[in-house]
Amino acid sequence: MSVSRYGMSVGSRVSLNDRTKLGIAVNYLREEFDFSGTNAFPVQKPWGAINHLGMGLRLGFKLNDQWSIGGGPVINSAGETGAKFDDSLTYGGILQAMYRVSQDLRVGFGAGIFNGLKETRFFPSFFVSWRINDQLRLGNSFALGVAGPAGLELSYKIDDKWEAATGAGMRSSRFRLDENGSTTGGIGENSSWPVYARLSRKLGSAFHLDLYGGAAFNGKLKLQDSNGNDIRSIDYNATPLAGVNLRASF
């Protein structure tokens, strides 16, 4: 089994006043699965191309010089080509609180809850932004990185143009299957723990190019029927991963 991912994310944040900021983000991810090398499922091809589309709003409020809080609603659609759109939706929200320990260190905790695809999921989260010195920084990984925004990475600034980093995180996706596929309107799931290294190059004043390499551990695939009942769940071995990402800030 192999999977290729292609995605993009666009976001913006505006200040409503001295203490309040409003942000919006829209993202799209396409996952293309190839099961030509496995017969672990009762069907030869449990799913193919999966399309993820999401939008979130976030309202942030600065309470004082140390504390800030934020949160907002999130809606996502995740389904194989041919899946019913209404059955592919999940709704939820995120809340978080950040504490400024010092000029160089901010930590925070949050939680998200989402309902859809025949289950309700709760996700705790941890946020950190720590400028250890002029070169070293500990923080959360990029949204379109191999670990997603929930990952944690340690980065090293080599010079004004180059940066190296290493990180890890947990990645999970759950999606509705093709209404006319081998498992009619079923549900698929893929989860793993990616560990990676990143090398980034600054391109001009606004763009960054990121190159990734690493491996995904503790992988699991799950196939369920349309009501969320398990059909088959399998583990897969550690697998290599590679990626490229282009970021821009204006």
Short mmCIF file of C-alpha atoms in Angstrom, two decimals:
data_model
loop_
_atom_site.label_atom_id
_atom_site.label_comp_id
_atom_site.label_asym_id
_atom_site.label_seq_id
_atom_site.Cartn_x
_atom_site.Cartn_y
_atom_site.Cartn_z
CA MET A 1 0.00 0.00 0.00
CA SER A 2 1.20 3.52 -0.76
CA VAL A 3 -0.37 6.97 -0.58
CA SER A 4 0.41 10.28 -2.26
CA ARG A 5 -0.88 13.55 -0.80
CA TYR A 6 -1.38 16.92 -2.50
CA GLY A 7 -2.76 19.89 -0.62
CA MET A 8 -3.02 23.62 -0.20
CA SER A 9 -4.07 25.95 2.59
CA VAL A 10 -4.94 29.66 2.58
CA GLY A 11 -5.46 31.75 5.69
CA SER A 12 -5.77 35.34 6.83
CA ARG A 13 -6.00 37.19 10.14
CA VAL A 14 -7.21 40.73 10.84
CA SER A 15 -7.23 42.84 14.01
CA LEU A 16 -10.70 43.97 15.08
CA ASN A 17 -9.25 46.11 17.88
CA ASP A 18 -6.21 46.20 20.18
CA ARG A 19 -7.21 42.96 21.92
CA THR A 20 -9.24 40.99 19.38
CA LYS A 21 -8.23 39.22 16.17
CA LEU A 22 -10.31 37.27 13.67
CA GLY A 23 -8.82 34.55 11.48
CA ILE A 24 -10.11 32.34 8.68
CA ALA A 25 -8.47 29.34 7.01
CA VAL A 26 -9.51 27.18 4.07
CA ASN A 27 -7.63 24.00 3.17
CA TYR A 28 -7.82 21.21 0.62
CA LEU A 29 -6.03 17.85 0.64
CA ARG A 30 -6.19 15.00 -1.85
CA GLU A 31 -4.95 11.54 -0.86
CA GLU A 32 -4.42 8.93 -3.58
CA PHE A 33 -4.13 5.37 -2.25
CA ASP A 34 -2.64 2.44 -4.16
CA PHE A 35 -3.44 -1.04 -2.82
CA SER A 36 -1.82 -3.00 -5.64
CA GLY A 37 0.73 -4.56 -3.27
CA THR A 38 -1.62 -5.95 -0.60
CA ASN A 39 -4.54 -8.35 -0.22
CA ALA A 40 -5.11 -7.75 3.50
CA PHE A 41 -8.71 -6.56 3.02
CA PRO A 42 -11.72 -8.65 1.94
CA VAL A 43 -11.91 -6.44 -1.19
CA GLN A 44 -9.01 -5.83 -3.56
CA LYS A 45 -9.29 -2.02 -3.48
CA PRO A 46 -11.06 -0.74 -0.34
CA TRP A 47 -10.75 2.89 -1.48
CA GLY A 48 -8.95 5.11 -3.99
CA ALA A 49 -8.72 8.92 -4.09
CA ILE A 50 -9.91 10.83 -1.00
CA ASN A 51 -10.76 14.55 -1.06
CA HIS A 52 -10.59 16.63 2.13
CA LEU A 53 -12.01 20.17 2.23
CA GLY A 54 -12.16 22.23 5.40
CA MET A 55 -12.88 25.73 6.66
CA GLY A 56 -12.40 27.22 10.10
CA LEU A 57 -12.97 30.53 11.85
CA ARG A 58 -11.00 31.62 14.90
CA LEU A 59 -11.61 34.53 17.24
CA GLY A 60 -8.68 35.38 19.50
CA PHE A 61 -8.82 37.66 22.52
CA LYS A 62 -5.91 39.02 24.58
CA LEU A 63 -6.90 39.04 28.25
CA ASN A 64 -3.71 40.68 29.57
CA ASP A 65 0.03 40.68 28.93
CA GLN A 66 0.28 36.97 29.82
CA TRP A 67 -2.98 35.28 28.83
CA SER A 68 -4.87 35.01 25.57
CA ILE A 69 -7.75 32.74 24.56
CA GLY A 70 -9.25 31.75 21.23
CA GLY A 71 -11.49 29.37 19.40
CA GLY A 72 -14.09 28.93 16.75
CA PRO A 73 -16.12 26.57 14.56
CA VAL A 74 -14.69 24.13 12.01
CA ILE A 75 -16.43 22.25 9.21
CA ASN A 76 -14.80 19.54 7.11
CA SER A 77 -15.73 17.26 4.27
CA ALA A 78 -13.76 14.04 3.75
CA GLY A 79 -14.85 11.54 1.14
CA GLU A 80 -13.76 9.27 -1.65
CA THR A 81 -14.65 10.37 -5.16
CA GLY A 82 -18.28 9.26 -5.56
CA ALA A 83 -19.17 9.53 -1.85
CA LYS A 84 -22.27 11.44 -0.78
CA PHE A 85 -21.26 14.97 0.27
CA ASP A 86 -23.76 15.17 3.15
CA ASP A 87 -22.49 11.88 4.58
CA SER A 88 -18.88 13.09 4.36
CA LEU A 89 -19.28 16.15 6.62
CA THR A 90 -17.94 16.62 10.14
CA TYR A 91 -18.71 19.60 12.37
CA GLY A 92 -16.94 20.82 15.45
CA GLY A 93 -15.00 23.51 17.21
CA ILE A 94 -11.66 24.29 18.83
CA LEU A 95 -10.83 26.15 22.05
CA GLN A 96 -7.36 27.10 23.28
CA ALA A 97 -5.59 29.20 25.89
CA MET A 98 -2.03 30.57 25.59
CA TYR A 99 0.25 31.80 28.37
CA ARG A 100 3.25 34.04 27.79
CA VAL A 101 5.95 32.87 30.18
CA SER A 102 8.58 35.31 28.88
CA GLN A 103 9.52 37.29 25.80
CA ASP A 104 10.82 34.07 24.18
CA LEU A 105 8.41 31.44 25.49
CA ARG A 106 4.67 30.91 25.02
CA VAL A 107 2.79 27.71 25.93
CA GLY A 108 -0.81 26.74 25.56
CA PHE A 109 -3.40 23.98 25.79
CA GLY A 110 -6.51 23.38 23.79
CA ALA A 111 -9.14 20.89 22.76
CA GLY A 112 -11.25 20.15 19.74
CA ILE A 113 -14.46 18.13 19.43
CA PHE A 114 -15.89 16.93 16.12
CA ASN A 115 -19.00 14.99 15.19
CA GLY A 116 -19.61 13.11 11.96
CA LEU A 117 -18.84 9.89 10.09
CA LYS A 118 -20.73 7.91 12.74
CA GLU A 119 -18.68 9.03 15.75
CA THR A 120 -17.74 11.95 17.99
CA ARG A 121 -14.03 12.62 18.50
CA PHE A 122 -12.21 14.64 21.14
CA PHE A 123 -8.67 15.91 20.49
CA PRO A 124 -6.51 17.48 23.22
CA SER A 125 -3.69 19.68 21.91
CA PHE A 126 -0.51 21.33 23.13
CA PHE A 127 1.01 24.54 21.74
CA VAL A 128 4.50 25.90 22.28
CA SER A 129 6.62 28.66 20.81
CA TRP A 130 10.05 28.75 22.46
CA ARG A 131 12.94 30.78 21.12
CA ILE A 132 15.73 28.96 22.95
CA ASN A 133 18.46 31.18 21.48
CA ASP A 134 19.21 33.01 18.24
CA GLN A 135 19.41 29.72 16.30
CA LEU A 136 17.24 27.17 18.13
CA ARG A 137 13.44 27.19 18.33
CA LEU A 138 10.89 24.66 19.58
CA GLY A 139 7.39 24.93 18.17
CA ASN A 140 4.48 23.25 16.41
CA SER A 141 4.95 21.97 12.88
CA PHE A 142 3.44 23.54 9.76
CA ALA A 143 -0.16 22.76 8.81
CA LEU A 144 0.85 21.23 5.47
CA GLY A 145 3.91 19.44 6.82
CA VAL A 146 4.11 15.66 7.02
CA ALA A 147 2.95 15.69 10.66
CA GLY A 148 0.29 18.40 10.38
CA PRO A 149 -0.20 21.29 12.83
CA ALA A 150 -0.40 18.98 15.86
CA GLY A 151 3.23 17.94 15.46
CA LEU A 152 6.15 19.31 17.45
CA GLU A 153 9.54 20.20 15.96
CA LEU A 154 12.95 21.56 16.94
CA SER A 155 14.42 23.89 14.31
CA TYR A 156 17.91 25.32 13.83
CA LYS A 157 18.59 28.50 11.87
CA ILE A 158 21.75 27.82 9.86
CA ASP A 159 21.94 31.32 8.36
CA ASP A 160 19.63 33.98 6.92
CA LYS A 161 18.39 31.62 4.17
CA TRP A 162 18.67 28.04 5.49
CA GLU A 163 16.94 26.23 8.34
CA ALA A 164 17.02 22.59 9.47
CA ALA A 165 14.54 20.86 11.77
CA THR A 166 13.44 17.53 13.16
CA GLY A 167 10.01 16.68 14.49
CA ALA A 168 7.24 14.16 15.05
CA GLY A 169 3.48 14.02 15.47
CA MET A 170 0.34 11.97 15.03
CA ARG A 171 -1.59 12.04 11.74
CA SER A 172 -5.08 10.59 11.28
CA SER A 173 -7.73 10.84 8.58
CA ARG A 174 -11.24 9.38 8.49
CA PHE A 175 -13.42 9.54 5.37
CA ARG A 176 -16.61 8.37 3.69
CA LEU A 177 -16.30 5.86 0.84
CA ASP A 178 -17.80 5.81 -2.65
CA GLU A 179 -21.54 5.21 -2.62
CA ASN A 180 -21.08 2.80 -5.54
CA GLY A 181 -17.77 1.33 -4.43
CA SER A 182 -16.78 -2.09 -3.13
CA THR A 183 -17.97 -1.13 0.39
CA THR A 184 -21.11 0.88 -0.33
CA GLY A 185 -20.93 4.19 1.52
CA GLY A 186 -18.53 2.71 4.06
CA ILE A 187 -15.89 4.51 6.14
CA GLY A 188 -12.13 4.31 5.85
CA GLU A 189 -9.43 5.44 8.25
CA ASN A 190 -5.65 5.81 8.10
CA SER A 191 -3.45 6.78 11.05
CA SER A 192 0.29 6.81 11.80
CA TRP A 193 3.04 8.56 13.74
CA PRO A 194 5.41 10.36 11.32
CA VAL A 195 8.98 11.21 12.41
CA TYR A 196 10.84 13.51 10.03
CA ALA A 197 13.68 15.87 9.21
CA ARG A 198 13.11 19.15 7.38
CA LEU A 199 15.45 21.39 5.37
CA SER A 200 14.08 24.82 4.39
CA ARG A 201 15.34 27.53 2.05
CA LYS A 202 14.13 31.14 2.09
CA LEU A 203 13.22 32.37 -1.39
CA GLY A 204 13.08 36.14 -1.44
CA SER A 205 11.17 38.03 1.24
CA ALA A 206 7.91 36.05 1.26
CA PHE A 207 8.49 32.44 0.17
CA HIS A 208 10.00 29.35 1.82
CA LEU A 209 10.68 25.95 0.26
CA ASP A 210 10.57 22.94 2.64
CA LEU A 211 11.98 19.48 1.89
CA TYR A 212 10.94 16.56 4.13
CA GLY A 213 12.21 13.05 4.70
CA GLY A 214 11.47 10.50 7.38
CA ALA A 215 9.30 7.52 8.24
CA ALA A 216 5.77 6.81 9.48
CA PHE A 217 5.47 4.41 12.44
CA ASN A 218 2.61 2.52 14.11
CA GLY A 219 0.45 2.73 11.00
CA LYS A 220 -3.11 1.41 10.99
CA LEU A 221 -5.81 1.08 8.32
CA LYS A 222 -9.45 0.51 9.18
CA LEU A 223 -12.43 -0.38 7.00
CA GLN A 224 -16.00 0.00 8.31
CA ASP A 225 -19.48 -0.36 6.84
CA SER A 226 -21.82 2.59 6.30
CA ASN A 227 -22.99 2.47 9.94
CA GLY A 228 -19.48 2.59 11.39
CA ASN A 229 -19.20 -1.13 12.23
CA ASP A 230 -15.72 -2.61 11.84
CA ILE A 231 -15.09 -4.88 8.86
CA ARG A 232 -11.30 -5.14 9.04
CA SER A 233 -8.45 -3.34 10.81
CA ILE A 234 -4.80 -3.98 9.96
CA ASP A 235 -1.44 -2.61 11.12
CA TYR A 236 1.33 -1.79 8.66
CA ASN A 237 5.08 -1.63 9.12
CA ALA A 238 7.20 1.50 9.36
CA THR A 239 7.26 3.11 5.93
CA PRO A 240 9.49 5.84 4.41
CA LEU A 241 8.01 9.22 3.59
CA ALA A 242 9.14 12.27 1.62
CA GLY A 243 7.55 15.60 0.79
CA VAL A 244 7.95 19.14 -0.47
CA ASN A 245 6.10 22.25 0.68
CA LEU A 246 6.00 25.86 -0.52
CA ARG A 247 4.98 28.54 2.01
CA ALA A 248 4.25 32.23 1.47
CA SER A 249 3.46 35.02 3.93
CA PHE A 250 2.23 38.49 2.99
#
